mmCIF file of C-alpha atoms in Angstrom:
data_model
loop_
_atom_site.group_PDB
_atom_site.id
_atom_site.type_symbol
_atom_site.label_atom_id
_atom_site.label_comp_id
_atom_site.label_asym_id
_atom_site.label_seq_id
_atom_site.Cartn_x
_atom_site.Cartn_y
_atom_site.Cartn_z
ATOM 1 C CA MET K 131 -10.481 63.400 19.696
ATOM 2 C CA LYS K 132 -6.735 63.595 19.993
ATOM 3 C CA LEU K 133 -4.487 61.640 17.641
ATOM 4 C CA LYS K 134 -3.167 59.424 20.436
ATOM 5 C CA GLN K 135 -6.698 58.521 21.491
ATOM 6 C CA ARG K 136 -7.650 57.725 17.888
ATOM 7 C CA VAL K 137 -4.665 55.410 17.536
ATOM 8 C CA VAL K 138 -5.546 53.632 20.765
ATOM 9 C CA LEU K 139 -9.180 53.287 19.648
ATOM 10 C CA LEU K 140 -8.130 51.955 16.213
ATOM 11 C CA VAL K 141 -5.831 49.379 17.799
ATOM 12 C CA ALA K 142 -8.628 48.300 20.144
ATOM 13 C CA VAL K 143 -11.075 47.936 17.251
ATOM 14 C CA LEU K 144 -8.599 45.858 15.221
ATOM 15 C CA LEU K 145 -7.910 43.656 18.236
ATOM 16 C CA LEU K 146 -11.617 43.114 18.805
ATOM 17 C CA LEU K 147 -12.132 42.239 15.136
ATOM 18 C CA GLY K 148 -9.312 39.716 15.294
ATOM 19 C CA LEU K 149 -10.712 38.162 18.476
ATOM 20 C CA ALA K 150 -14.173 38.120 16.932
ATOM 21 C CA LYS K 151 -12.889 36.230 13.913
ATOM 22 C CA LEU K 152 -11.166 33.722 16.140
ATOM 23 C CA PHE K 153 -14.311 33.294 18.213
ATOM 24 C CA LEU K 154 -16.504 32.798 15.185
ATOM 25 C CA LEU K 155 -14.117 30.310 13.672
ATOM 26 C CA ASP K 156 -13.376 28.522 16.931
ATOM 27 C CA GLY K 157 -16.664 26.697 17.174
ATOM 28 C CA GLY K 158 -18.830 29.829 17.242
ATOM 29 C CA GLU K 159 -21.972 30.078 15.171
ATOM 30 C CA GLY K 160 -22.067 33.766 14.302
ATOM 31 C CA SER K 161 -20.368 33.960 10.910
ATOM 32 C CA ALA K 162 -21.826 32.717 7.641
ATOM 33 C CA ALA K 163 -18.839 30.382 7.224
ATOM 34 C CA SER K 164 -19.343 28.924 10.690
ATOM 35 C CA ARG K 165 -23.071 28.434 10.172
ATOM 36 C CA ARG K 166 -22.458 26.731 6.830
ATOM 37 C CA ASP K 167 -19.803 24.485 8.312
ATOM 38 C CA LEU K 168 -21.986 23.655 11.312
ATOM 39 C CA ARG K 169 -24.830 22.593 9.015
ATOM 40 C CA ALA K 170 -22.422 20.377 7.071
ATOM 41 C CA PHE K 171 -21.169 18.880 10.341
ATOM 42 C CA ARG K 172 -24.711 18.078 11.487
ATOM 43 C CA LYS K 173 -25.430 16.390 8.140
ATOM 44 C CA MET K 174 -22.290 14.291 8.575
ATOM 45 C CA GLU K 175 -23.362 13.286 12.077
ATOM 46 C CA ALA K 176 -26.833 12.353 10.887
ATOM 47 C CA GLY K 177 -25.460 10.102 8.145
ATOM 48 C CA LEU K 178 -22.660 8.544 10.168
ATOM 49 C CA SER K 179 -24.428 5.337 11.164
ATOM 50 C CA LEU K 180 -24.942 2.950 8.261
ATOM 51 C CA SER K 181 -27.041 -0.199 8.017
ATOM 52 C CA ARG K 182 -25.532 -3.499 7.008
ATOM 53 C CA GLY K 183 -27.175 -5.326 4.154
ATOM 54 C CA ASP K 184 -28.749 -2.271 2.524
ATOM 55 C CA ARG K 185 -29.758 -2.658 -1.122
ATOM 56 C CA LEU K 186 -30.576 -0.134 -3.829
ATOM 57 C CA THR K 187 -34.341 -0.136 -4.262
ATOM 58 C CA HIS K 188 -35.147 3.190 -5.903
ATOM 59 C CA THR K 189 -32.995 2.934 -9.008
ATOM 60 C CA LEU K 190 -32.248 0.535 -11.849
ATOM 61 C CA GLN K 191 -28.579 1.504 -11.686
ATOM 62 C CA SER K 192 -26.000 -0.837 -10.243
ATOM 63 C CA PRO K 193 -24.140 0.194 -7.072
ATOM 64 C CA TRP K 194 -21.048 0.740 -9.229
ATOM 65 C CA GLU K 195 -22.880 3.118 -11.582
ATOM 66 C CA VAL K 196 -24.175 5.088 -8.608
ATOM 67 C CA ALA K 197 -20.704 5.408 -7.074
ATOM 68 C CA ASN K 198 -19.093 6.313 -10.399
ATOM 69 C CA GLN K 199 -21.535 9.187 -10.854
ATOM 70 C CA TRP K 200 -20.550 10.600 -7.481
ATOM 71 C CA VAL K 201 -16.986 11.341 -8.546
ATOM 72 C CA GLY K 202 -16.106 14.926 -9.445
ATOM 73 C CA PRO K 203 -12.982 17.099 -9.621
ATOM 74 C CA ARG K 204 -13.167 17.959 -5.914
ATOM 75 C CA GLU K 205 -14.854 14.938 -4.336
ATOM 76 C CA VAL K 206 -15.032 11.164 -4.592
ATOM 77 C CA TYR K 207 -18.515 11.123 -3.088
ATOM 78 C CA PRO K 208 -20.942 13.968 -2.323
ATOM 79 C CA GLU K 209 -21.888 15.444 1.016
ATOM 80 C CA GLU K 210 -25.208 13.606 1.091
ATOM 81 C CA THR K 211 -25.068 9.960 0.023
ATOM 82 C CA PRO K 212 -28.206 8.054 1.061
ATOM 83 C CA GLU K 213 -27.019 5.125 -1.103
ATOM 84 C CA LEU K 214 -23.635 4.826 0.647
ATOM 85 C CA ALA K 215 -24.615 1.904 2.857
ATOM 86 C CA ALA K 216 -25.964 -0.007 -0.153
ATOM 87 C CA VAL K 217 -22.816 0.612 -2.187
ATOM 88 C CA LEU K 218 -20.546 -0.464 0.684
ATOM 89 C CA SER K 219 -22.704 -3.548 1.280
ATOM 90 C CA ALA K 220 -22.334 -4.505 -2.384
ATOM 91 C CA LEU K 221 -18.603 -3.920 -2.139
ATOM 92 C CA GLY K 222 -18.444 -6.315 0.794
ATOM 93 C CA THR K 223 -20.626 -9.087 -0.626
ATOM 94 C CA ALA K 224 -20.652 -9.054 -4.456
ATOM 95 C CA ARG K 225 -19.450 -12.214 -6.162
ATOM 96 C CA VAL K 226 -15.809 -12.235 -7.267
ATOM 97 C CA GLU K 227 -15.621 -12.801 -11.035
ATOM 98 C CA ARG K 228 -11.841 -12.642 -11.408
ATOM 99 C CA ALA K 229 -8.761 -12.444 -9.183
ATOM 100 C CA ASP K 230 -5.284 -11.392 -10.210
ATOM 101 C CA VAL K 231 -2.066 -10.095 -8.700
ATOM 102 C CA GLY K 232 -2.211 -6.463 -7.640
ATOM 103 C CA TYR K 233 -1.144 -3.531 -9.735
ATOM 104 C CA LYS K 234 2.512 -2.585 -9.374
ATOM 105 C CA GLY K 235 3.636 -1.308 -5.998
ATOM 106 C CA THR K 236 5.665 -2.240 -2.941
ATOM 107 C CA GLN K 237 3.000 -3.998 -0.848
ATOM 108 C CA LEU K 238 0.942 -7.169 -1.201
ATOM 109 C CA LYS K 239 -2.513 -6.771 -2.697
ATOM 110 C CA ALA K 240 -4.819 -8.528 -5.154
ATOM 111 C CA LEU K 241 -6.867 -7.040 -7.964
ATOM 112 C CA LEU K 242 -10.393 -8.419 -7.948
ATOM 113 C CA VAL K 243 -13.243 -7.931 -10.401
ATOM 114 C CA LEU K 244 -16.669 -8.100 -8.791
ATOM 115 C CA ASP K 245 -20.003 -9.041 -10.316
ATOM 116 C CA GLY K 246 -20.845 -6.413 -12.918
ATOM 117 C CA GLY K 247 -17.234 -5.825 -13.925
ATOM 118 C CA GLN K 248 -16.244 -3.543 -11.040
ATOM 119 C CA LYS K 249 -12.530 -3.547 -10.203
ATOM 120 C CA VAL K 250 -11.485 -3.408 -6.551
ATOM 121 C CA VAL K 251 -8.233 -3.700 -4.611
ATOM 122 C CA PHE K 252 -8.067 -6.353 -1.898
ATOM 123 C CA LYS K 253 -5.519 -5.909 0.891
ATOM 124 C CA PRO K 254 -5.159 -8.911 3.218
ATOM 125 C CA LYS K 255 -4.894 -8.888 6.993
ATOM 126 C CA ARG K 256 -1.281 -9.059 8.195
ATOM 127 C CA TYR K 257 -1.529 -8.054 11.866
ATOM 128 C CA SER K 258 -3.876 -8.558 14.797
ATOM 129 C CA ARG K 259 -5.673 -5.430 16.022
ATOM 130 C CA GLY K 260 -3.450 -5.039 19.062
ATOM 131 C CA TYR K 261 -0.145 -5.459 17.227
ATOM 132 C CA VAL K 262 2.246 -2.519 17.602
ATOM 133 C CA VAL K 263 4.457 -1.752 14.596
ATOM 134 C CA GLU K 264 7.847 -0.711 15.967
ATOM 135 C CA GLY K 265 10.628 1.182 14.198
ATOM 136 C CA GLU K 266 10.309 3.983 11.675
ATOM 137 C CA PRO K 267 6.851 5.591 11.376
ATOM 138 C CA TYR K 268 6.506 4.059 7.901
ATOM 139 C CA ALA K 269 7.649 0.570 8.948
ATOM 140 C CA GLY K 270 5.777 -2.693 8.555
ATOM 141 C CA TYR K 271 3.302 -4.262 6.181
ATOM 142 C CA ASP K 272 0.181 -2.501 4.955
ATOM 143 C CA ARG K 273 -2.652 -2.576 7.490
ATOM 144 C CA HIS K 274 -5.970 -3.469 5.839
ATOM 145 C CA ASN K 275 -8.011 -2.125 8.743
ATOM 146 C CA ALA K 276 -6.242 1.227 8.385
ATOM 147 C CA GLU K 277 -7.774 1.605 4.928
ATOM 148 C CA VAL K 278 -11.247 1.089 6.378
ATOM 149 C CA ALA K 279 -10.716 3.511 9.264
ATOM 150 C CA ALA K 280 -9.105 6.142 7.029
ATOM 151 C CA PHE K 281 -12.085 6.149 4.662
ATOM 152 C CA HIS K 282 -14.509 6.827 7.490
ATOM 153 C CA LEU K 283 -12.224 9.481 8.965
ATOM 154 C CA ASP K 284 -12.299 11.164 5.550
ATOM 155 C CA ARG K 285 -16.100 11.240 5.839
ATOM 156 C CA ILE K 286 -15.946 12.701 9.345
ATOM 157 C CA LEU K 287 -13.468 15.425 8.388
ATOM 158 C CA GLY K 288 -15.649 16.398 5.436
ATOM 159 C CA PHE K 289 -12.838 16.048 2.891
ATOM 160 C CA ARG K 290 -14.566 13.347 0.782
ATOM 161 C CA ARG K 291 -11.342 12.619 -1.104
ATOM 162 C CA ALA K 292 -10.790 8.944 -0.193
ATOM 163 C CA PRO K 293 -12.091 6.078 -2.342
ATOM 164 C CA LEU K 294 -14.773 3.900 -0.770
ATOM 165 C CA VAL K 295 -13.444 1.076 1.407
ATOM 166 C CA VAL K 296 -15.091 -1.748 3.331
ATOM 167 C CA GLY K 297 -13.817 -4.726 5.303
ATOM 168 C CA ARG K 298 -14.543 -8.137 3.855
ATOM 169 C CA PHE K 299 -14.009 -11.838 4.533
ATOM 170 C CA VAL K 300 -13.276 -14.000 1.495
ATOM 171 C CA ASN K 301 -13.035 -17.758 1.217
ATOM 172 C CA LEU K 302 -9.824 -18.377 -0.693
ATOM 173 C CA ARG K 303 -10.831 -21.910 -1.720
ATOM 174 C CA THR K 304 -14.343 -21.189 -3.011
ATOM 175 C CA GLU K 305 -14.269 -17.476 -3.958
ATOM 176 C CA ILE K 306 -10.727 -16.722 -5.107
ATOM 177 C CA LYS K 307 -8.918 -19.795 -6.420
ATOM 178 C CA PRO K 308 -11.621 -20.848 -8.947
ATOM 179 C CA VAL K 309 -11.417 -17.438 -10.665
ATOM 180 C CA ALA K 310 -7.727 -16.648 -10.066
ATOM 181 C CA THR K 311 -5.217 -16.111 -12.860
ATOM 182 C CA ASP K 312 -2.290 -18.496 -13.159
ATOM 183 C CA GLN K 313 0.015 -15.719 -11.998
ATOM 184 C CA LEU K 314 -1.889 -15.295 -8.732
ATOM 185 C CA LEU K 315 -2.430 -19.042 -8.251
ATOM 186 C CA SER K 316 1.307 -19.647 -8.503
ATOM 187 C CA THR K 317 1.790 -17.638 -5.302
ATOM 188 C CA PHE K 318 -0.584 -19.731 -3.143
ATOM 189 C CA LEU K 319 0.794 -22.088 -0.521
ATOM 190 C CA MET K 320 -0.188 -23.779 2.729
ATOM 191 C CA GLN K 321 1.189 -23.108 6.186
ATOM 192 C CA GLY K 322 -0.216 -25.840 8.377
ATOM 193 C CA ASN K 323 -3.970 -25.781 7.823
ATOM 194 C CA ASN K 324 -3.975 -22.167 6.636
ATOM 195 C CA SER K 325 -4.161 -21.119 3.015
ATOM 196 C CA CYS K 326 -1.760 -18.282 2.120
ATOM 197 C CA PHE K 327 -0.577 -16.218 -0.840
ATOM 198 C CA TYR K 328 2.286 -13.805 -1.412
ATOM 199 C CA GLY K 329 1.360 -12.164 -4.710
ATOM 200 C CA LYS K 330 3.592 -10.016 -6.888
ATOM 201 C CA CYS K 331 5.059 -6.746 -5.659
ATOM 202 C CA TYR K 332 8.398 -5.138 -4.870
ATOM 203 C CA TYR K 333 8.535 -6.483 -1.315
ATOM 204 C CA CYS K 334 6.477 -9.651 -1.886
ATOM 205 C CA ARG K 335 8.340 -12.778 -0.766
ATOM 206 C CA GLU K 336 7.373 -16.442 -0.640
ATOM 207 C CA SER K 337 8.776 -16.457 2.882
ATOM 208 C CA GLU K 338 6.366 -13.667 3.967
ATOM 209 C CA PRO K 339 2.878 -14.619 2.740
ATOM 210 C CA ALA K 340 -0.447 -13.372 4.062
ATOM 211 C CA CYS K 341 -2.390 -16.240 5.582
ATOM 212 C CA ALA K 342 -6.045 -16.935 6.166
ATOM 213 C CA GLU K 343 -7.488 -18.693 9.172
ATOM 214 C CA GLY K 344 -8.091 -21.955 7.402
ATOM 215 C CA GLU K 345 -9.592 -20.746 4.127
ATOM 216 C CA MET K 346 -11.264 -17.534 5.425
ATOM 217 C CA MET K 347 -9.156 -14.426 4.891
ATOM 218 C CA GLU K 348 -9.959 -11.021 6.328
ATOM 219 C CA GLY K 349 -9.073 -7.964 4.295
ATOM 220 C CA SER K 350 -10.168 -4.607 2.954
ATOM 221 C CA VAL K 351 -11.763 -3.883 -0.421
ATOM 222 C CA THR K 352 -11.211 -0.492 -2.056
ATOM 223 C CA LEU K 353 -13.435 0.616 -4.918
ATOM 224 C CA TRP K 354 -11.480 1.410 -8.082
ATOM 225 C CA LEU K 355 -12.010 4.948 -9.316
ATOM 226 C CA PRO K 356 -13.796 5.248 -12.689
ATOM 227 C CA ASP K 357 -11.594 4.893 -15.778
ATOM 228 C CA VAL K 358 -13.070 8.136 -17.123
ATOM 229 C CA TRP K 359 -11.100 9.871 -14.340
ATOM 230 C CA PRO K 360 -7.492 8.848 -15.107
ATOM 231 C CA LEU K 361 -4.983 9.572 -12.367
ATOM 232 C CA GLN K 362 -1.780 11.558 -12.438
ATOM 233 C CA LYS K 363 0.974 10.796 -9.944
ATOM 234 C CA HIS K 364 2.966 13.568 -8.240
ATOM 235 C CA ARG K 365 5.978 13.536 -5.983
ATOM 236 C CA HIS K 366 4.940 14.884 -2.603
ATOM 237 C CA PRO K 367 6.841 18.132 -1.876
ATOM 238 C CA TRP K 368 7.238 16.999 1.740
ATOM 239 C CA GLY K 369 8.250 13.436 0.869
ATOM 240 C CA ARG K 370 10.972 11.621 2.784
ATOM 241 C CA THR K 371 14.238 10.388 1.278
ATOM 242 C CA TYR K 372 13.991 6.924 2.917
ATOM 243 C CA ARG K 373 17.801 6.995 3.102
ATOM 244 C CA GLU K 374 19.587 6.786 6.405
ATOM 245 C CA GLY K 375 21.590 9.942 7.089
ATOM 246 C CA LYS K 376 20.081 11.876 4.156
ATOM 247 C CA LEU K 377 17.484 14.516 4.944
ATOM 248 C CA ALA K 378 14.981 16.034 2.554
ATOM 249 C CA ARG K 379 15.163 19.815 2.262
ATOM 250 C CA TRP K 380 11.983 20.361 4.280
ATOM 251 C CA GLU K 381 13.566 18.521 7.216
ATOM 252 C CA TYR K 382 16.238 21.198 7.729
ATOM 253 C CA ASP K 383 14.920 24.313 5.942
ATOM 254 C CA GLU K 384 12.152 25.982 7.966
ATOM 255 C CA SER K 385 11.481 28.401 5.087
ATOM 256 C CA TYR K 386 10.907 25.530 2.667
ATOM 257 C CA CYS K 387 7.223 26.412 2.201
ATOM 258 C CA ASP K 388 8.214 29.704 0.592
ATOM 259 C CA ALA K 389 9.994 27.732 -2.125
ATOM 260 C CA VAL K 390 7.032 25.377 -2.578
ATOM 261 C CA LYS K 391 4.692 28.337 -3.060
ATOM 262 C CA LYS K 392 6.684 29.348 -6.135
ATOM 263 C CA MET K 393 6.324 25.938 -7.826
ATOM 264 C CA PRO K 394 3.290 24.854 -9.864
ATOM 265 C CA PRO K 395 0.737 23.576 -8.976
ATOM 266 C CA TYR K 396 1.298 25.028 -5.488
ATOM 267 C CA ASP K 397 1.692 28.625 -6.670
ATOM 268 C CA ALA K 398 -2.038 28.941 -7.465
ATOM 269 C CA GLY K 399 -5.279 27.065 -6.957
ATOM 270 C CA PRO K 400 -6.237 24.709 -4.146
ATOM 271 C CA ARG K 401 -3.393 22.196 -4.244
ATOM 272 C CA LEU K 402 -1.235 23.581 -1.425
ATOM 273 C CA LEU K 403 -4.224 23.754 0.911
ATOM 274 C CA ASP K 404 -5.042 20.171 -0.115
ATOM 275 C CA VAL K 405 -1.504 19.163 0.886
ATOM 276 C CA ILE K 406 -2.028 20.809 4.280
ATOM 277 C CA ASP K 407 -5.406 19.095 4.744
ATOM 278 C CA THR K 408 -3.682 15.830 3.883
ATOM 279 C CA ALA K 409 -0.914 16.486 6.411
ATOM 280 C CA ILE K 410 -3.560 16.884 9.113
ATOM 281 C CA PHE K 411 -5.317 13.721 7.947
ATOM 282 C CA ASP K 412 -2.050 11.764 7.873
ATOM 283 C CA TYR K 413 -0.948 13.023 11.279
ATOM 284 C CA LEU K 414 -4.224 11.908 12.828
ATOM 285 C CA ILE K 415 -3.870 8.385 11.410
ATOM 286 C CA GLY K 416 -0.088 8.191 11.842
ATOM 287 C CA ASN K 417 0.722 7.876 8.141
ATOM 288 C CA ALA K 418 4.291 9.003 7.449
ATOM 289 C CA ASP K 419 4.519 7.235 4.088
ATOM 290 C CA ARG K 420 2.862 9.613 1.610
ATOM 291 C CA HIS K 421 5.909 10.062 -0.633
ATOM 292 C CA HIS K 422 3.706 10.515 -3.719
ATOM 293 C CA TYR K 423 0.085 11.429 -4.255
ATOM 294 C CA GLU K 424 -2.472 11.292 -7.068
ATOM 295 C CA SER K 425 -4.794 13.811 -8.624
ATOM 296 C CA PHE K 426 -6.938 13.597 -11.726
ATOM 297 C CA GLN K 427 -5.138 14.195 -15.024
ATOM 298 C CA ASP K 428 -5.262 17.421 -17.022
ATOM 299 C CA ASP K 429 -6.822 19.298 -14.148
ATOM 300 C CA GLY K 430 -4.808 22.501 -14.373
ATOM 301 C CA GLY K 431 -4.093 22.165 -10.668
ATOM 302 C CA ALA K 432 -7.789 22.290 -9.752
ATOM 303 C CA SER K 433 -8.266 18.600 -8.934
ATOM 304 C CA MET K 434 -8.280 17.429 -5.351
ATOM 305 C CA LEU K 435 -5.388 15.540 -3.862
ATOM 306 C CA ILE K 436 -6.900 12.053 -3.710
ATOM 307 C CA LEU K 437 -6.391 10.205 -0.430
ATOM 308 C CA LEU K 438 -5.264 6.868 -1.837
ATOM 309 C CA ASP K 439 -3.188 4.180 -0.096
ATOM 310 C CA ASN K 440 -3.689 4.876 3.591
ATOM 311 C CA ALA K 441 -2.607 1.440 4.801
ATOM 312 C CA LYS K 442 0.643 2.540 6.476
ATOM 313 C CA SER K 443 -1.471 4.024 9.268
ATOM 314 C CA PHE K 444 -2.580 3.094 12.779
ATOM 315 C CA GLY K 445 0.626 1.168 13.377
ATOM 316 C CA ASN K 446 1.697 2.575 16.750
ATOM 317 C CA ALA K 447 -0.874 4.411 18.869
ATOM 318 C CA ALA K 448 1.822 5.740 21.210
ATOM 319 C CA LEU K 449 3.797 7.454 18.442
ATOM 320 C CA ASP K 450 2.794 10.978 17.403
ATOM 321 C CA GLU K 451 5.098 11.696 14.444
ATOM 322 C CA ARG K 452 5.052 15.492 14.405
ATOM 323 C CA SER K 453 7.108 15.739 11.199
ATOM 324 C CA ILE K 454 3.992 14.631 9.293
ATOM 325 C CA LEU K 455 2.569 18.076 10.117
ATOM 326 C CA ALA K 456 5.461 19.921 8.444
ATOM 327 C CA PRO K 457 3.288 21.383 5.636
ATOM 328 C CA LEU K 458 1.012 22.875 8.301
ATOM 329 C CA TYR K 459 3.588 24.347 10.661
ATOM 330 C CA GLN K 460 5.962 25.494 7.915
ATOM 331 C CA CYS K 461 3.269 27.153 5.767
ATOM 332 C CA CYS K 462 1.148 28.238 8.750
ATOM 333 C CA MET K 463 -2.085 28.240 6.782
ATOM 334 C CA VAL K 464 -5.214 26.090 6.722
ATOM 335 C CA ARG K 465 -8.695 26.234 5.253
ATOM 336 C CA VAL K 466 -11.375 27.918 7.348
ATOM 337 C CA SER K 467 -13.655 24.929 6.730
ATOM 338 C CA THR K 468 -10.982 22.515 7.984
ATOM 339 C CA TRP K 469 -10.350 24.638 11.073
ATOM 340 C CA ASN K 470 -14.063 24.789 11.847
ATOM 341 C CA ARG K 471 -14.482 21.026 11.428
ATOM 342 C CA LEU K 472 -11.503 20.290 13.688
ATOM 343 C CA ASN K 473 -12.947 22.467 16.422
ATOM 344 C CA LEU K 474 -16.287 20.694 16.196
ATOM 345 C CA LEU K 475 -14.472 17.377 16.753
ATOM 346 C CA ARG K 476 -12.736 18.331 20.004
ATOM 347 C CA ALA K 477 -13.327 16.892 23.479
ATOM 348 C CA GLY K 478 -13.543 13.266 22.333
ATOM 349 C CA ALA K 479 -16.031 13.906 19.525
ATOM 350 C CA LEU K 480 -13.575 12.647 16.887
ATOM 351 C CA SER K 481 -13.004 9.206 18.378
ATOM 352 C CA SER K 482 -16.697 8.916 19.221
ATOM 353 C CA ALA K 483 -17.683 9.687 15.621
ATOM 354 C CA LEU K 484 -15.196 7.213 14.163
ATOM 355 C CA ARG K 485 -16.229 4.503 16.609
ATOM 356 C CA GLN K 486 -19.842 5.038 15.541
ATOM 357 C CA ALA K 487 -19.004 4.989 11.823
ATOM 358 C CA LEU K 488 -17.000 1.771 12.105
ATOM 359 C CA THR K 489 -19.738 -0.233 13.814
ATOM 360 C CA PHE K 490 -21.253 -0.798 10.356
ATOM 361 C CA ASP K 491 -18.199 -2.527 8.965
ATOM 362 C CA PRO K 492 -18.128 -6.334 8.623
ATOM 363 C CA ILE K 493 -14.675 -6.559 10.263
ATOM 364 C CA ASN K 494 -15.595 -4.399 13.273
ATOM 365 C CA PRO K 495 -13.904 -3.807 15.695
ATOM 366 C CA VAL K 496 -11.757 -2.137 13.059
ATOM 367 C CA LEU K 497 -9.384 -0.355 15.464
ATOM 368 C CA ALA K 498 -8.084 -1.130 18.927
ATOM 369 C CA GLU K 499 -9.124 1.429 21.531
ATOM 370 C CA PRO K 500 -5.614 2.943 21.922
ATOM 371 C CA HIS K 501 -5.767 4.099 18.287
ATOM 372 C CA LEU K 502 -9.097 5.841 18.872
ATOM 373 C CA ALA K 503 -7.678 7.602 21.933
ATOM 374 C CA ALA K 504 -4.643 8.624 19.875
ATOM 375 C CA LEU K 505 -6.913 10.415 17.396
ATOM 376 C CA ASP K 506 -8.217 12.766 20.095
ATOM 377 C CA ARG K 507 -4.722 13.393 21.440
ATOM 378 C CA ARG K 508 -3.331 14.146 17.997
ATOM 379 C CA LEU K 509 -6.268 16.400 17.185
ATOM 380 C CA SER K 510 -5.347 18.527 20.202
ATOM 381 C CA GLY K 511 -1.832 18.788 18.772
ATOM 382 C CA VAL K 512 -3.147 19.917 15.388
ATOM 383 C CA ILE K 513 -5.365 22.579 16.938
ATOM 384 C CA ALA K 514 -2.503 23.822 19.120
ATOM 385 C CA THR K 515 -0.257 24.107 16.053
ATOM 386 C CA ILE K 516 -2.837 26.185 14.188
ATOM 387 C CA GLN K 517 -3.385 28.399 17.225
ATOM 388 C CA GLN K 518 0.368 29.056 17.388
ATOM 389 C CA CYS K 519 0.270 30.117 13.739
ATOM 390 C CA VAL K 520 -2.665 32.440 14.432
ATOM 391 C CA GLU K 521 -0.813 34.010 17.351
ATOM 392 C CA SER K 522 2.295 34.466 15.217
ATOM 393 C CA LEU K 523 0.806 35.586 11.875
ATOM 394 C CA GLY K 524 -2.743 36.592 12.722
ATOM 395 C CA PRO K 525 -6.024 34.898 11.705
ATOM 396 C CA ASP K 526 -6.240 36.587 8.301
ATOM 397 C CA ASN K 527 -2.907 35.092 7.213
ATOM 398 C CA THR K 528 -3.516 31.678 8.766
ATOM 399 C CA LEU K 529 -7.189 30.868 8.197
ATOM 400 C CA ILE K 530 -7.861 30.838 4.454
ATOM 401 C CA GLU K 531 -11.336 30.963 2.965
ATOM 402 C CA ASP K 532 -11.214 28.487 0.082
ATOM 403 C CA ARG K 533 -14.384 26.661 -0.887
ATOM 404 C CA MET K 534 -13.633 25.755 -4.460
ATOM 405 C CA ILE K 535 -16.585 23.823 -5.909
ATOM 406 C CA LEU K 536 -16.309 22.548 -9.455
ATOM 407 C CA PRO K 537 -19.389 21.202 -11.284
ATOM 408 C CA HIS K 538 -19.562 17.538 -12.214
ATOM 409 C CA PRO K 539 -19.073 16.938 -15.941
#
């Protein structure tokens, strides 16, 4: 065979291999990675629907002990959680033993202690489901329903990095005030026949309280992570400046990712790919406010990026803030498992799965329909962005095999 023919044959073989990889990763079932990811997807689908009112019957452990044992370096809850419905039911119904102002931050919240000593964060309803938050993509109050929807989206995407969240109605007169600290009680007031509170936080104002309908307040309850897993806060490398006229470096430097790759913990380990997963997650929910993030302490860069504080999401279904995807389109890399999961959620499967997952929640309907439609539209944008990277850099440089699994202690 002549040299020219050999070169042509080699090029053809390489092209076919590249196309084969794309096919196998683009929803195909031929590769081991695809088969593994498809099995995980089917397990997720099978466990998506939860039953209200479930109780733990096969163990003497409390729901809190069960949930605490789930937590590991790379997941908040495991792939298979038959007790999830029972734990969420307990989270939504357990008696409140104590109520206090929320931990420090910019947004209104309350710190509750449930029966058995379990700490949770309560975020009150501030908007109706159909309300559209105008202005900057990070504008407005926290949205309690966004926390609920984001948790279930985390389940659907297979990340398992968001703390457990459930919607809940509380009676401020009978459940909260009798066990509230003086500091929290001092922020209660009445507006007409509605009981309200404004708490303690950077933006908390007496003139801007959260109000119940009468005494019944809707909100979200987030399970506090176990104290044996202390958190470490990090500045997000793609954080915004929040200053008018002042851009962050990533907003004008298209080669910014190259600089990030030289900085710990992004120069080794899973953290950079976690940031990219998070960018996809945040783009889908419309969260442009992740200026910091948390991981577990003393992890050597191996801990997951924990998906905390997702309440600045689902504010404007018509707004697709592409800058949220900057880590993805500037680094042009993504996990194979993430890419496979995204492809399995195309053609309306994402919104359908989230709609199904949310039917369990006590405050359902959790999202207005335009937000569910926005998820499918944004997913198409994410997939198109990854495909552009593949076309530019090739699948081997774009689709990264990274399935880091660390044992539970």
